[in-house]
mmCIF file of C-alpha atoms and ligand atoms in Angstrom:
data_model
loop_
_atom_site.group_PDB
_atom_site.id
_atom_site.type_symbol
_atom_site.label_atom_id
_atom_site.label_comp_id
_atom_site.label_asym_id
_atom_site.label_seq_id
_atom_site.Cartn_x
_atom_site.Cartn_y
_atom_site.Cartn_z
ATOM 1 C CA MET A 1 -23.164 -64.376 240.325
ATOM 2 C CA TYR A 2 -19.993 -66.139 241.339
ATOM 3 C CA SER A 3 -17.865 -66.371 244.465
ATOM 4 C CA LEU A 4 -14.394 -64.877 244.101
ATOM 5 C CA GLU A 5 -12.846 -68.366 244.377
ATOM 6 C CA ARG A 6 -15.016 -69.515 241.504
ATOM 7 C CA LEU A 7 -13.452 -66.675 239.501
ATOM 8 C CA GLY A 8 -9.904 -67.757 240.413
ATOM 9 C CA TRP A 9 -9.263 -65.551 243.463
ATOM 10 C CA SER A 10 -6.509 -66.899 245.713
ATOM 11 C CA GLU A 11 -4.072 -66.041 248.488
ATOM 12 C CA PHE A 12 -1.679 -64.664 245.863
ATOM 13 C CA PHE A 13 -4.149 -61.845 245.165
ATOM 14 C CA SER A 14 -5.739 -61.359 248.585
ATOM 15 C CA SER A 15 -2.292 -60.896 250.135
ATOM 16 C CA GLN A 16 -1.775 -57.844 247.911
ATOM 17 C CA CYS A 17 -4.769 -56.022 249.296
ATOM 18 C CA LYS A 18 -3.933 -53.718 252.151
ATOM 19 C CA GLN A 19 -6.247 -53.541 255.145
ATOM 20 C CA THR A 20 -7.208 -49.991 254.185
ATOM 21 C CA GLU A 21 -8.261 -51.156 250.747
ATOM 22 C CA THR A 22 -10.369 -54.070 251.929
ATOM 23 C CA ASN A 23 -12.062 -51.745 254.406
ATOM 24 C CA SER A 24 -12.863 -49.167 251.785
ATOM 25 C CA GLU A 25 -15.559 -49.529 249.177
ATOM 26 C CA LEU A 26 -13.071 -51.035 246.724
ATOM 27 C CA VAL A 27 -14.088 -54.458 245.489
ATOM 28 C CA ALA A 28 -12.011 -57.175 243.803
ATOM 29 C CA ALA A 29 -13.105 -58.024 240.276
ATOM 30 C CA ARG A 30 -11.743 -59.942 237.324
ATOM 31 C CA VAL A 31 -11.397 -58.560 233.808
ATOM 32 C CA ALA A 32 -13.440 -60.799 231.498
ATOM 33 C CA GLY A 33 -13.308 -58.659 228.377
ATOM 34 C CA GLU A 34 -11.637 -55.595 227.016
ATOM 35 C CA ASN A 35 -12.297 -53.298 224.130
ATOM 36 C CA ARG A 36 -10.792 -49.869 223.656
ATOM 37 C CA GLU A 37 -10.242 -49.334 227.350
ATOM 38 C CA MET A 38 -13.753 -50.432 228.306
ATOM 39 C CA TYR A 39 -13.634 -53.420 230.609
ATOM 40 C CA ARG A 40 -16.165 -56.087 231.429
ATOM 41 C CA LEU A 41 -15.652 -57.027 235.081
ATOM 42 C CA LEU A 42 -16.876 -60.101 236.947
ATOM 43 C CA SER A 43 -17.205 -59.734 240.705
ATOM 44 C CA ALA A 44 -19.001 -61.278 243.651
ATOM 45 C CA ASN A 45 -21.616 -58.562 243.039
ATOM 46 C CA GLY A 46 -22.152 -59.463 239.408
ATOM 47 C CA GLU A 47 -21.068 -58.023 236.105
ATOM 48 C CA PHE A 48 -19.961 -54.417 235.553
ATOM 49 C CA MET A 49 -18.729 -52.295 232.696
ATOM 50 C CA ALA A 50 -15.758 -50.231 233.778
ATOM 51 C CA GLU A 51 -13.158 -47.668 232.846
ATOM 52 C CA VAL A 52 -9.943 -46.820 234.656
ATOM 53 C CA SER A 53 -9.932 -43.839 237.009
ATOM 54 C CA GLY A 54 -8.339 -40.565 235.973
ATOM 55 C CA LYS A 55 -5.706 -40.960 238.677
ATOM 56 C CA PHE A 56 -4.886 -44.471 237.461
ATOM 57 C CA ARG A 57 -4.477 -43.259 233.896
ATOM 58 C CA HIS A 58 -2.307 -40.391 235.054
ATOM 59 C CA GLU A 59 0.029 -42.624 237.053
ATOM 60 C CA ILE A 60 0.394 -45.347 234.452
ATOM 61 C CA GLN A 61 3.932 -45.984 233.174
ATOM 62 C CA SER A 62 3.298 -48.155 230.150
ATOM 63 C CA ARG A 63 0.574 -49.913 228.232
ATOM 64 C CA ALA A 64 1.247 -53.140 230.083
ATOM 65 C CA ASP A 65 0.027 -51.390 233.260
ATOM 66 C CA PHE A 66 -3.479 -51.178 231.817
ATOM 67 C CA PRO A 67 -5.804 -54.031 232.777
ATOM 68 C CA GLY A 68 -5.738 -57.057 230.485
ATOM 69 C CA VAL A 69 -8.113 -59.982 230.146
ATOM 70 C CA GLY A 70 -7.639 -62.220 233.196
ATOM 71 C CA ASP A 71 -6.369 -59.438 235.454
ATOM 72 C CA TRP A 72 -7.614 -58.937 238.994
ATOM 73 C CA VAL A 73 -8.447 -55.319 239.716
ATOM 74 C CA LEU A 74 -9.724 -53.261 242.624
ATOM 75 C CA ALA A 75 -12.703 -51.213 241.546
ATOM 76 C CA SER A 76 -15.409 -49.005 242.986
ATOM 77 C CA MET A 77 -18.860 -50.152 241.967
ATOM 78 C CA ARG A 78 -21.958 -48.152 241.202
ATOM 79 C CA SER A 79 -24.363 -51.035 241.555
ATOM 80 C CA THR A 80 -27.451 -49.143 240.472
ATOM 81 C CA GLU A 81 -25.833 -48.266 237.139
ATOM 82 C CA GLY A 82 -23.991 -51.557 236.726
ATOM 83 C CA ARG A 83 -20.844 -49.522 236.139
ATOM 84 C CA ALA A 84 -17.500 -49.394 237.873
ATOM 85 C CA THR A 85 -14.176 -47.587 238.004
ATOM 86 C CA VAL A 86 -10.860 -49.449 238.116
ATOM 87 C CA HIS A 87 -8.356 -48.032 240.618
ATOM 88 C CA ARG A 88 -5.658 -50.660 240.734
ATOM 89 C CA VAL A 89 -4.447 -53.764 238.867
ATOM 90 C CA LEU A 90 -3.101 -56.454 241.202
ATOM 91 C CA ALA A 91 0.292 -57.995 240.416
ATOM 92 C CA ARG A 92 0.056 -60.794 237.855
ATOM 93 C CA LYS A 93 0.812 -64.414 238.611
ATOM 94 C CA SER A 94 1.566 -65.058 234.956
ATOM 95 C CA LYS A 95 1.193 -63.235 231.674
ATOM 96 C CA PHE A 96 1.194 -63.594 227.935
ATOM 97 C CA SER A 97 2.037 -60.399 226.121
ATOM 98 C CA ARG A 98 3.023 -59.082 222.743
ATOM 99 C CA LYS A 99 4.939 -56.124 221.478
ATOM 100 C CA ILE A 100 2.931 -53.589 219.584
ATOM 101 C CA ALA A 101 4.383 -51.078 217.200
ATOM 102 C CA GLY A 102 3.697 -47.413 217.769
ATOM 103 C CA LYS A 103 5.812 -44.356 218.455
ATOM 104 C CA LYS A 104 7.832 -46.782 220.528
ATOM 105 C CA THR A 105 7.415 -50.534 220.814
ATOM 106 C CA GLU A 106 5.253 -51.295 223.794
ATOM 107 C CA GLU A 107 4.203 -54.402 225.600
ATOM 108 C CA GLN A 108 0.527 -55.259 225.595
ATOM 109 C CA ILE A 109 -1.058 -57.890 227.790
ATOM 110 C CA VAL A 110 -2.714 -60.677 225.807
ATOM 111 C CA ALA A 111 -3.817 -62.740 228.818
ATOM 112 C CA ALA A 112 -3.079 -62.445 232.525
ATOM 113 C CA ASN A 113 -3.143 -64.931 235.377
ATOM 114 C CA VAL A 114 -3.361 -68.065 233.277
ATOM 115 C CA ASP A 115 -2.654 -71.107 235.490
ATOM 116 C CA LEU A 116 -2.886 -73.860 232.912
ATOM 117 C CA VAL A 117 -1.925 -73.944 229.276
ATOM 118 C CA PHE A 118 -3.177 -76.780 227.114
ATOM 119 C CA ALA A 119 -0.779 -77.223 224.216
ATOM 120 C CA VAL A 120 -3.026 -78.774 221.587
ATOM 121 C CA SER A 121 -1.968 -80.912 218.668
ATOM 122 C CA SER A 122 -4.082 -83.213 216.582
ATOM 123 C CA LEU A 123 -3.311 -86.841 215.866
ATOM 124 C CA ASN A 124 -2.879 -86.608 212.134
ATOM 125 C CA SER A 125 -0.272 -85.079 209.866
ATOM 126 C CA GLU A 126 -0.272 -81.969 212.066
ATOM 127 C CA PHE A 127 1.341 -83.923 214.924
ATOM 128 C CA ASN A 128 4.784 -82.474 215.487
ATOM 129 C CA LEU A 129 6.831 -82.894 218.639
ATOM 130 C CA ARG A 130 9.029 -79.844 218.053
ATOM 131 C CA ARG A 131 5.957 -77.654 217.787
ATOM 132 C CA LEU A 132 4.511 -79.110 220.973
ATOM 133 C CA GLU A 133 7.816 -78.485 222.732
ATOM 134 C CA ARG A 134 7.677 -74.855 221.697
ATOM 135 C CA TYR A 135 4.153 -74.422 223.046
ATOM 136 C CA VAL A 136 5.223 -76.098 226.271
ATOM 137 C CA SER A 137 8.197 -73.754 226.692
ATOM 138 C CA LEU A 138 5.997 -70.760 225.856
ATOM 139 C CA ALA A 139 3.687 -71.862 228.667
ATOM 140 C CA TRP A 140 6.523 -72.233 231.199
ATOM 141 C CA GLU A 141 7.903 -68.818 230.238
ATOM 142 C CA SER A 142 4.539 -67.193 230.902
ATOM 143 C CA GLY A 143 4.457 -68.586 234.432
ATOM 144 C CA ALA A 144 1.682 -71.101 233.734
ATOM 145 C CA THR A 145 1.792 -74.893 233.950
ATOM 146 C CA PRO A 146 1.561 -76.699 230.613
ATOM 147 C CA ALA A 147 -0.314 -79.867 229.733
ATOM 148 C CA ILE A 148 -0.423 -81.499 226.321
ATOM 149 C CA VAL A 149 -3.702 -82.360 224.611
ATOM 150 C CA LEU A 150 -3.582 -84.747 221.662
ATOM 151 C CA ASN A 151 -6.923 -84.162 219.973
ATOM 152 C CA LYS A 152 -8.756 -86.088 217.236
ATOM 153 C CA CYS A 153 -7.772 -89.416 218.776
ATOM 154 C CA ASP A 154 -10.897 -90.790 217.103
ATOM 155 C CA LEU A 155 -9.020 -90.523 213.801
ATOM 156 C CA CYS A 156 -5.939 -92.358 214.995
ATOM 157 C CA GLU A 157 -5.363 -96.033 215.650
ATOM 158 C CA SER A 158 -2.045 -95.650 217.422
ATOM 159 C CA ALA A 159 -2.983 -92.843 219.826
ATOM 160 C CA GLU A 160 -1.207 -94.512 222.737
ATOM 161 C CA GLU A 161 2.070 -94.541 220.816
ATOM 162 C CA PHE A 162 1.763 -90.816 220.208
ATOM 163 C CA ARG A 163 1.020 -90.307 223.873
ATOM 164 C CA ALA A 164 4.197 -92.182 224.825
ATOM 165 C CA GLU A 165 6.184 -90.108 222.343
ATOM 166 C CA ALA A 166 4.811 -86.838 223.718
ATOM 167 C CA GLU A 167 5.415 -87.966 227.299
ATOM 168 C CA SER A 168 9.055 -88.757 226.634
ATOM 169 C CA ALA A 169 9.594 -85.462 224.802
ATOM 170 C CA ALA A 170 8.027 -83.285 227.490
ATOM 171 C CA MET A 171 9.144 -84.812 230.762
ATOM 172 C CA GLY A 172 6.723 -84.399 233.635
ATOM 173 C CA VAL A 173 4.068 -82.731 231.496
ATOM 174 C CA ARG A 174 0.679 -84.403 231.613
ATOM 175 C CA VAL A 175 -0.526 -85.729 228.277
ATOM 176 C CA ILE A 176 -4.241 -86.092 227.580
ATOM 177 C CA LEU A 177 -5.717 -88.022 224.676
ATOM 178 C CA ALA A 178 -8.828 -86.215 223.536
ATOM 179 C CA SER A 179 -11.563 -86.166 220.945
ATOM 180 C CA ALA A 180 -13.824 -83.152 220.851
ATOM 181 C CA VAL A 181 -16.067 -85.167 218.553
ATOM 182 C CA ARG A 182 -16.341 -88.339 220.660
ATOM 183 C CA GLY A 183 -15.871 -86.703 224.062
ATOM 184 C CA ASP A 184 -12.647 -88.433 225.116
ATOM 185 C CA GLY A 185 -10.503 -86.487 227.548
ATOM 186 C CA ILE A 186 -13.008 -83.684 228.124
ATOM 187 C CA ALA A 187 -13.679 -84.741 231.722
ATOM 188 C CA GLU A 188 -9.935 -84.893 232.346
ATOM 189 C CA ILE A 189 -9.478 -81.346 231.024
ATOM 190 C CA SER A 190 -12.420 -80.045 233.107
ATOM 191 C CA GLU A 191 -11.090 -81.778 236.184
ATOM 192 C CA MET A 192 -7.677 -80.158 235.816
ATOM 193 C CA MET A 193 -9.346 -76.747 235.548
ATOM 194 C CA CYS A 194 -11.172 -77.289 238.843
ATOM 195 C CA GLY A 195 -7.931 -77.108 240.797
ATOM 196 C CA GLN A 196 -6.225 -79.614 243.044
ATOM 197 C CA SER A 197 -8.758 -80.121 245.802
ATOM 198 C CA LYS A 198 -12.486 -80.233 245.404
ATOM 199 C CA THR A 199 -12.891 -80.105 249.181
ATOM 200 C CA THR A 200 -10.118 -78.609 251.253
ATOM 201 C CA ALA A 201 -9.385 -79.667 254.812
ATOM 202 C CA SER A 202 -10.118 -76.175 256.126
ATOM 203 C CA GLY A 203 -13.462 -76.202 254.363
ATOM 204 C CA ALA A 204 -12.397 -73.219 252.270
ATOM 205 C CA PRO A 205 -13.799 -73.285 248.752
ATOM 206 C CA PRO A 206 -11.271 -74.472 246.134
ATOM 207 C CA THR A 207 -9.778 -71.915 243.786
ATOM 208 C CA ALA A 208 -10.765 -72.406 240.176
ATOM 209 C CA LEU A 209 -7.901 -72.471 237.692
ATOM 210 C CA THR A 210 -7.731 -70.387 234.557
ATOM 211 C CA ALA A 211 -6.824 -72.211 231.378
ATOM 212 C CA ALA A 212 -5.854 -71.184 227.859
ATOM 213 C CA LEU A 213 -5.275 -73.224 224.716
ATOM 214 C CA LEU A 214 -2.330 -72.937 222.372
ATOM 215 C CA GLY A 215 -2.142 -74.778 219.088
ATOM 216 C CA SER A 216 -2.117 -74.400 215.341
ATOM 217 C CA SER A 217 -5.252 -73.488 213.508
ATOM 218 C CA GLY A 218 -7.482 -76.483 212.824
ATOM 219 C CA VAL A 219 -6.306 -78.752 215.646
ATOM 220 C CA GLY A 220 -9.704 -78.359 217.323
ATOM 221 C CA LYS A 221 -9.247 -75.661 219.978
ATOM 222 C CA SER A 222 -12.721 -74.149 219.483
ATOM 223 C CA SER A 223 -14.290 -77.601 219.443
ATOM 224 C CA LEU A 224 -12.514 -78.529 222.687
ATOM 225 C CA ILE A 225 -13.569 -75.257 224.315
ATOM 226 C CA ASN A 226 -17.177 -75.853 223.294
ATOM 227 C CA SER A 227 -17.032 -79.384 224.707
ATOM 228 C CA VAL A 228 -15.626 -78.136 228.011
ATOM 229 C CA LEU A 229 -18.296 -75.443 228.206
ATOM 230 C CA GLY A 230 -21.028 -77.993 227.489
ATOM 231 C CA LYS A 231 -24.251 -76.308 226.494
ATOM 232 C CA GLU A 232 -22.881 -72.849 227.090
ATOM 233 C CA LEU A 233 -21.391 -72.683 223.632
ATOM 234 C CA LEU A 234 -18.451 -70.385 223.126
ATOM 235 C CA ASP A 235 -19.967 -66.976 222.834
ATOM 236 C CA THR A 236 -18.189 -65.417 219.918
ATOM 237 C CA GLY A 237 -20.831 -62.740 219.599
ATOM 238 C CA SER A 238 -20.113 -59.439 221.237
ATOM 239 C CA VAL A 239 -22.217 -57.573 223.708
ATOM 240 C CA ARG A 240 -23.223 -54.013 223.007
ATOM 241 C CA ASP A 241 -23.222 -51.463 225.739
ATOM 242 C CA CYS A 242 -23.667 -47.740 225.990
ATOM 243 C CA ASP A 243 -20.979 -45.829 227.795
ATOM 244 C CA ASP A 244 -21.490 -42.619 229.763
ATOM 245 C CA LYS A 245 -21.279 -40.515 226.650
ATOM 246 C CA GLY A 246 -23.955 -42.528 224.924
ATOM 247 C CA ARG A 247 -21.527 -44.096 222.464
ATOM 248 C CA HIS A 248 -21.760 -47.749 221.711
ATOM 249 C CA THR A 249 -18.853 -49.913 222.711
ATOM 250 C CA THR A 250 -18.403 -53.612 222.390
ATOM 251 C CA THR A 251 -16.523 -55.908 224.712
ATOM 252 C CA THR A 252 -16.335 -59.517 223.705
ATOM 253 C CA ARG A 253 -16.385 -62.232 226.313
ATOM 254 C CA GLN A 254 -12.814 -63.392 226.387
ATOM 255 C CA LEU A 255 -12.723 -64.953 229.824
ATOM 256 C CA ILE A 256 -15.436 -67.537 230.304
ATOM 257 C CA VAL A 257 -16.548 -69.281 233.482
ATOM 258 C CA ALA A 258 -16.848 -72.998 232.689
ATOM 259 C CA PRO A 259 -19.961 -74.670 234.158
ATOM 260 C CA GLY A 260 -17.915 -77.594 235.501
ATOM 261 C CA GLY A 261 -15.451 -75.307 237.331
ATOM 262 C CA GLY A 262 -12.451 -73.359 236.144
ATOM 263 C CA LEU A 263 -12.218 -70.563 233.604
ATOM 264 C CA LEU A 264 -11.109 -70.319 230.001
ATOM 265 C CA ILE A 265 -9.339 -67.463 228.279
ATOM 266 C CA ASP A 266 -9.739 -67.273 224.531
ATOM 267 C CA THR A 267 -8.572 -63.966 223.086
ATOM 268 C CA PRO A 268 -7.583 -63.154 219.512
ATOM 269 C CA GLY A 269 -4.156 -62.256 220.888
ATOM 270 C CA MET A 270 -3.640 -65.751 222.295
ATOM 271 C CA ARG A 271 -4.352 -67.185 218.890
ATOM 272 C CA GLU A 272 -1.868 -64.790 217.361
ATOM 273 C CA LEU A 273 0.956 -66.123 219.526
ATOM 274 C CA GLN A 274 1.015 -69.070 217.171
ATOM 275 C CA LEU A 275 2.711 -67.034 214.476
ATOM 276 C CA TRP A 276 6.046 -68.658 214.943
ATOM 277 C CA ASP A 277 4.713 -71.953 213.648
ATOM 278 C CA ALA A 278 5.900 -70.719 210.290
ATOM 279 C CA ARG A 279 9.507 -71.389 211.132
ATOM 280 C CA GLU A 280 8.814 -75.105 210.835
ATOM 281 C CA GLY A 281 11.459 -76.815 208.758
ATOM 282 C CA ILE A 282 13.427 -73.622 208.334
ATOM 283 C CA ALA A 283 15.757 -74.381 211.200
ATOM 284 C CA GLN A 284 17.118 -77.343 209.289
ATOM 285 C CA ALA A 285 18.154 -75.142 206.382
ATOM 286 C CA PHE A 286 19.774 -72.864 208.898
ATOM 287 C CA GLY A 287 22.580 -75.226 209.979
ATOM 288 C CA GLU A 288 23.706 -75.907 206.459
ATOM 289 C CA ILE A 289 23.825 -72.239 205.501
ATOM 290 C CA GLU A 290 25.499 -71.116 208.693
ATOM 291 C CA ARG A 291 28.416 -73.456 207.921
ATOM 292 C CA LEU A 292 28.772 -71.969 204.445
ATOM 293 C CA ALA A 293 28.380 -68.434 205.794
ATOM 294 C CA ALA A 294 31.573 -68.860 207.786
ATOM 295 C CA MET A 295 33.386 -68.809 204.440
ATOM 296 C CA CYS A 296 31.716 -65.651 203.070
ATOM 297 C CA LYS A 297 34.006 -62.689 202.407
ATOM 298 C CA PHE A 298 32.014 -60.340 204.628
ATOM 299 C CA ARG A 299 31.132 -61.232 208.153
ATOM 300 C CA ASP A 300 27.750 -59.541 207.912
ATOM 301 C CA CYS A 301 27.016 -61.085 204.503
ATOM 302 C CA LYS A 302 23.268 -61.426 203.900
ATOM 303 C CA HIS A 303 23.862 -63.939 201.092
ATOM 304 C CA GLU A 304 21.981 -61.858 198.585
ATOM 305 C CA ASN A 305 24.257 -60.227 196.017
ATOM 306 C CA GLU A 306 27.428 -59.648 197.980
ATOM 307 C CA PRO A 307 30.784 -60.461 196.336
ATOM 308 C CA GLY A 308 32.617 -63.463 197.727
ATOM 309 C CA CYS A 309 29.452 -65.038 199.097
ATOM 310 C CA ALA A 310 30.074 -68.731 199.766
ATOM 311 C CA VAL A 311 26.351 -69.404 200.097
ATOM 312 C CA GLN A 312 25.531 -67.986 196.660
ATOM 313 C CA ALA A 313 28.549 -69.886 195.282
ATOM 314 C CA ALA A 314 27.148 -73.127 196.684
ATOM 315 C CA VAL A 315 23.822 -72.396 194.983
ATOM 316 C CA GLU A 316 25.643 -71.784 191.679
ATOM 317 C CA ALA A 317 27.587 -74.997 192.130
ATOM 318 C CA ARG A 318 24.305 -76.757 192.885
ATOM 319 C CA THR A 319 25.612 -78.075 196.183
ATOM 320 C CA LEU A 320 22.981 -76.011 197.981
ATOM 321 C CA ASP A 321 19.330 -76.065 197.033
ATOM 322 C CA VAL A 322 18.093 -72.590 196.123
ATOM 323 C CA GLU A 323 14.875 -73.328 198.018
ATOM 324 C CA ARG A 324 16.887 -73.773 201.179
ATOM 325 C CA LEU A 325 18.381 -70.340 200.731
ATOM 326 C CA GLU A 326 14.914 -68.892 200.210
ATOM 327 C CA SER A 327 13.769 -70.550 203.419
ATOM 328 C CA PHE A 328 16.725 -69.031 205.195
ATOM 329 C CA HIS A 329 15.820 -65.569 203.975
ATOM 330 C CA LYS A 330 12.275 -66.171 205.072
ATOM 331 C CA LEU A 331 13.504 -67.035 208.535
ATOM 332 C CA ALA A 332 15.588 -63.878 208.668
ATOM 333 C CA ARG A 333 12.562 -61.767 207.726
ATOM 334 C CA GLU A 334 10.434 -63.564 210.263
ATOM 335 C CA GLU A 335 12.992 -63.045 212.977
ATOM 336 C CA LYS A 336 12.851 -59.320 212.298
ATOM 337 C CA PHE A 337 9.084 -59.381 212.342
ATOM 338 C CA LEU A 338 8.949 -61.304 215.574
ATOM 339 C CA ALA A 339 11.525 -59.065 217.178
ATOM 340 C CA ALA A 340 9.208 -56.150 216.589
ATOM 341 C CA LYS A 341 6.147 -58.025 217.540
ATOM 342 C CA GLN A 342 6.790 -60.191 220.498
ATOM 343 C CA ASP A 343 7.645 -59.864 224.098
ATOM 344 C CA SER A 344 11.130 -60.646 225.294
ATOM 345 C CA ALA A 345 10.035 -63.624 227.366
ATOM 346 C CA VAL A 346 8.415 -65.212 224.360
ATOM 347 C CA ARG A 347 11.529 -64.531 222.357
ATOM 348 C CA ALA A 348 13.736 -66.022 225.019
ATOM 349 C CA ALA A 349 11.719 -69.222 224.813
ATOM 350 C CA GLN A 350 12.076 -69.227 221.075
ATOM 351 C CA THR A 351 15.784 -68.570 221.122
ATOM 352 C CA LYS A 352 16.140 -71.418 223.551
ATOM 353 C CA SER A 353 14.193 -73.818 221.370
ATOM 354 C CA LEU A 354 16.014 -72.581 218.285
ATOM 355 C CA LYS A 355 19.323 -73.227 220.026
ATOM 356 C CA THR A 356 18.201 -76.757 220.858
ATOM 357 C CA MET A 357 17.244 -77.235 217.241
ATOM 358 C CA MET A 358 20.556 -75.831 216.083
ATOM 359 C CA LYS A 359 22.384 -78.292 218.302
ATOM 360 C CA GLN A 360 20.422 -81.128 216.749
ATOM 361 C CA VAL A 361 21.185 -79.864 213.266
ATOM 362 C CA ASN A 362 24.872 -79.577 214.074
ATOM 363 C CA ARG A 363 24.925 -83.058 215.551
ATOM 364 C CA PHE A 364 23.294 -84.336 212.383
ATOM 365 C CA TYR A 365 26.067 -82.864 210.221
ATOM 366 C CA ARG A 366 28.782 -84.065 212.578
ATOM 367 C CA ASP A 367 27.431 -87.604 212.570
ATOM 368 C CA ARG A 368 27.027 -87.556 208.813
ATOM 369 C CA GLY A 369 30.598 -86.348 208.395
ATOM 370 C CA ARG A 370 31.959 -89.431 210.092
HETATM 371 P P1 GDP B 401 -9.305 -74.574 215.855
HETATM 372 O O1 GDP B 401 -8.910 -73.810 214.623
HETATM 373 O O2 GDP B 401 -8.105 -75.098 216.564
HETATM 374 O O3 GDP B 401 -10.211 -73.795 216.761
HETATM 375 O O4 GDP B 401 -10.103 -75.861 215.340
HETATM 376 P P2 GDP B 401 -11.665 -76.158 215.255
HETATM 377 O O5 GDP B 401 -12.238 -76.416 216.592
HETATM 378 O O6 GDP B 401 -12.301 -75.081 214.447
HETATM 379 O O7 GDP B 401 -11.666 -77.538 214.470
HETATM 380 C C1 GDP B 401 -11.169 -77.686 213.159
HETATM 381 C C2 GDP B 401 -11.850 -78.872 212.481
HETATM 382 O O8 GDP B 401 -11.516 -80.103 213.113
HETATM 383 C C3 GDP B 401 -13.374 -78.789 212.494
HETATM 384 O O9 GDP B 401 -13.840 -79.244 211.275
HETATM 385 C C4 GDP B 401 -13.756 -79.742 213.609
HETATM 386 O O10 GDP B 401 -15.039 -80.304 213.407
HETATM 387 C C5 GDP B 401 -12.671 -80.788 213.521
HETATM 388 N N1 GDP B 401 -12.431 -81.446 214.817
HETATM 389 C C6 GDP B 401 -12.212 -80.836 215.996
HETATM 390 N N2 GDP B 401 -11.985 -81.740 216.977
HETATM 391 C C7 GDP B 401 -12.080 -82.946 216.404
HETATM 392 C C8 GDP B 401 -11.942 -84.297 216.897
HETATM 393 O O11 GDP B 401 -11.695 -84.571 218.069
HETATM 394 N N3 GDP B 401 -12.076 -85.310 215.977
HETATM 395 C C9 GDP B 401 -12.344 -85.070 214.673
HETATM 396 N N4 GDP B 401 -12.471 -86.118 213.851
HETATM 397 N N5 GDP B 401 -12.473 -83.816 214.178
HETATM 398 C C10 GDP B 401 -12.356 -82.767 215.024
HETATM 399 ZN ZN1 ZN B 402 27.189 -64.859 201.980
#
């Protein structure tokens, strides 16, 4: 059993609870797992399986109003059964969400109330500043504070140089050199998750921070999480429970209390946010083609088979590599895909970083033209 502070409870949430609510039998709890509208709640009274109340469901405006992993809720507990009913979701301090396709595109919460985002890169050929910058801006957009983790420093002889490079690219963002294999940087990560003050002047217990990791597949996120959790290895197995109707439901543990303090959110949805990695290198092709596109006959030319297409003409004349055009088309398809898939905040971050990239590309051509 944990204190509310150990679960990340803070003034931000307590100030939302009206006197009448705190006096009633409603209890604050944190959503640690979700599966088909069954929620695993952690509270000062222990762990509960919960569903939302009928009234809550009736009053809900959109999918994003449903509880998500990391949310703080007010629930009524039936301690003897270990079950609970969610009556309210407290306002979120930060959120990661995605758009899901259905009758209409709806926002779905991927992770709520994340305080710290570790943007992870590994110190080998995967190292890419642009990518790190995108993870950092994604973190800021969510409302969380980013930090950069450069993992696999055991494989790299010039780790400090990479650190300096990352520090100058992401001003004011803390950079940690880590090795999940050797143990470097793990204490630093754990310490950040514990919050600012281990002992506060007022004697109040410190609020644990909630962290999430963003990074391409293979950079060592799972290994880092396991190192931070120590012996309590990341529980990827799911827990089976029976609901009221006797059906079996599973809720995976997606929010984990770290033994050294702090909490970790690791949901499949968070890992999916890394989709836009694919646009790597495509932005460069973009600048070149955009310049040619200005000379196409039709303003909305897609550079496929349209007459008077300057881009196709450049391919024919071998002044433009056909692979570059293919990359461009790939980007266009991806853009469409992302537009359907992702939340506007995420997209805003991407547009911003794409604009920055575009500026760099344009500068490159301007300088070359001199
Ligand atoms: P994820 O996809 O980001 O979760 O990455 P994993 O944690 O699954 O790690 C991918 C691979 O990198 C595995 O083979 C790990 O053993 C390896 N790995 C992870 N961290 C380190 C590290 O710090 N140093 C070295 N040398 N290998 C690592
Ligand atoms: Zn064209």
